[in-house]
Amino acid sequence: MTDTLRLILIEEDADDAKLIADSLEQAGIPVDYRRVATEAGLRDTLAAGEWDAIVAEHSLTGWGVVDALHVAQELDFHGPFVVVSAEAGEEAIVDSLCAGGCDFVLKENLHRL
């Protein structure tokens, strides 16, 4: 793959965002990413350019992944929206997928990205 994946990482922890980007790079997928941690940051980042995908941490402080999905839909983002989590119950997974997420990946399985 020669194209670079332009990725928005919705993640409060910079090290966790880097872990996700590194997992993709190790799989041979070059990544250009921007980490955002707030709704305002997501809005600004979506408005600032074309993005191929969004990967969002399920547990965000002050707003949730379903809120992030709604922002992406409101701003007409049509790429994949993948939710990641260190641990999640079945209800969280179902809620994320029903709100429009296209996949849910546990952080221990980042190789699935």
Short mmCIF file of C-alpha atoms in Angstrom, two decimals:
data_model
loop_
_atom_site.label_atom_id
_atom_site.label_comp_id
_atom_site.label_asym_id
_atom_site.label_seq_id
_atom_site.Cartn_x
_atom_site.Cartn_y
_atom_site.Cartn_z
CA MET A 1 0.00 0.00 0.00
CA THR A 2 1.49 3.32 -1.02
CA ASP A 3 -1.29 5.72 -0.03
CA THR A 4 -1.19 7.23 3.41
CA LEU A 5 -4.26 6.69 5.58
CA ARG A 6 -5.52 10.06 6.85
CA LEU A 7 -6.94 9.25 10.26
CA ILE A 8 -8.66 11.11 13.06
CA LEU A 9 -7.94 9.49 16.43
CA ILE A 10 -10.43 10.49 19.10
CA GLU A 11 -8.35 9.68 22.15
CA GLU A 12 -7.55 11.59 25.33
CA ASP A 13 -4.23 9.84 25.90
CA ALA A 14 -1.49 10.76 23.40
CA ASP A 15 0.37 7.49 24.08
CA ASP A 16 -2.74 5.42 23.30
CA ALA A 17 -3.24 7.36 20.07
CA LYS A 18 0.35 6.63 19.10
CA LEU A 19 -0.18 2.94 19.93
CA ILE A 20 -3.08 2.80 17.47
CA ALA A 21 -1.09 4.60 14.75
CA ASP A 22 1.93 2.36 15.38
CA SER A 23 -0.26 -0.76 15.08
CA LEU A 24 -1.37 0.37 11.64
CA GLU A 25 2.18 1.25 10.60
CA GLN A 26 3.39 -2.21 11.71
CA ALA A 27 0.72 -3.72 9.46
CA GLY A 28 2.24 -1.81 6.54
CA ILE A 29 -0.30 1.02 6.45
CA PRO A 30 1.32 4.48 6.46
CA VAL A 31 -0.69 6.81 8.71
CA ASP A 32 -1.06 10.56 8.90
CA TYR A 33 -3.17 11.19 11.99
CA ARG A 34 -4.52 13.94 14.13
CA ARG A 35 -5.48 13.25 17.72
CA VAL A 36 -8.52 15.04 19.12
CA ALA A 37 -9.94 14.81 22.62
CA THR A 38 -12.96 17.11 22.57
CA GLU A 39 -16.09 17.67 20.53
CA ALA A 40 -14.76 21.07 19.45
CA GLY A 41 -11.50 19.45 18.35
CA LEU A 42 -13.40 16.88 16.29
CA ARG A 43 -15.52 19.56 14.65
CA ASP A 44 -12.45 21.66 13.79
CA THR A 45 -10.50 18.67 12.48
CA LEU A 46 -13.35 17.41 10.29
CA ALA A 47 -13.79 20.90 8.87
CA ALA A 48 -10.05 21.27 8.20
CA GLY A 49 -9.62 18.57 5.61
CA GLU A 50 -10.43 15.25 4.03
CA TRP A 51 -10.11 12.20 6.29
CA ASP A 52 -10.25 8.52 5.42
CA ALA A 53 -11.41 7.14 8.77
CA ILE A 54 -12.09 7.89 12.41
CA VAL A 55 -10.93 5.65 15.26
CA ALA A 56 -12.46 6.61 18.60
CA GLU A 57 -11.79 5.51 22.17
CA HIS A 58 -15.04 4.35 23.72
CA SER A 59 -14.42 5.90 27.15
CA LEU A 60 -14.11 9.65 26.77
CA THR A 61 -14.35 12.11 29.65
CA GLY A 62 -17.19 14.60 29.32
CA TRP A 63 -18.61 13.26 26.07
CA GLY A 64 -19.08 9.84 24.60
CA VAL A 65 -18.36 7.93 21.46
CA VAL A 66 -22.03 8.10 20.46
CA ASP A 67 -21.77 11.91 20.69
CA ALA A 68 -18.70 11.75 18.44
CA LEU A 69 -20.59 9.58 15.96
CA HIS A 70 -23.40 12.13 15.86
CA VAL A 71 -20.93 14.96 15.20
CA ALA A 72 -19.34 12.98 12.35
CA GLN A 73 -22.76 12.28 10.85
CA GLU A 74 -23.85 15.91 11.27
CA LEU A 75 -20.72 17.09 9.45
CA ASP A 76 -21.29 14.57 6.65
CA PHE A 77 -18.33 12.29 7.31
CA HIS A 78 -18.83 9.13 5.25
CA GLY A 79 -15.71 7.10 6.07
CA PRO A 80 -15.42 4.22 8.52
CA PHE A 81 -15.88 5.04 12.20
CA VAL A 82 -14.19 2.39 14.35
CA VAL A 83 -14.58 2.27 18.13
CA VAL A 84 -11.74 0.93 20.29
CA SER A 85 -11.75 0.16 23.98
CA ALA A 86 -9.55 -1.46 26.59
CA GLU A 87 -12.61 -3.27 27.86
CA ALA A 88 -16.27 -3.01 27.05
CA GLY A 89 -19.48 -4.70 27.90
CA GLU A 90 -21.92 -5.98 25.34
CA GLU A 91 -24.23 -2.98 25.86
CA ALA A 92 -21.45 -0.49 25.01
CA ILE A 93 -20.60 -2.40 21.85
CA VAL A 94 -24.22 -2.60 20.72
CA ASP A 95 -24.82 1.10 21.47
CA SER A 96 -21.78 2.11 19.42
CA LEU A 97 -22.72 -0.03 16.45
CA CYS A 98 -26.39 1.00 16.55
CA ALA A 99 -25.36 4.67 16.56
CA GLY A 100 -23.45 4.19 13.30
CA GLY A 101 -20.05 2.77 14.21
CA CYS A 102 -18.79 0.28 11.65
CA ASP A 103 -16.67 -1.86 13.99
CA PHE A 104 -15.64 -2.26 17.62
CA VAL A 105 -12.10 -3.40 18.43
CA LEU A 106 -10.62 -4.19 21.82
CA LYS A 107 -7.21 -2.55 22.31
CA GLU A 108 -5.65 -5.96 22.87
CA ASN A 109 -6.69 -6.79 19.28
CA LEU A 110 -5.47 -3.64 17.51
CA HIS A 111 -3.91 -5.85 14.85
CA ARG A 112 -7.49 -6.25 13.53
CA LEU A 113 -7.42 -2.64 12.35
#
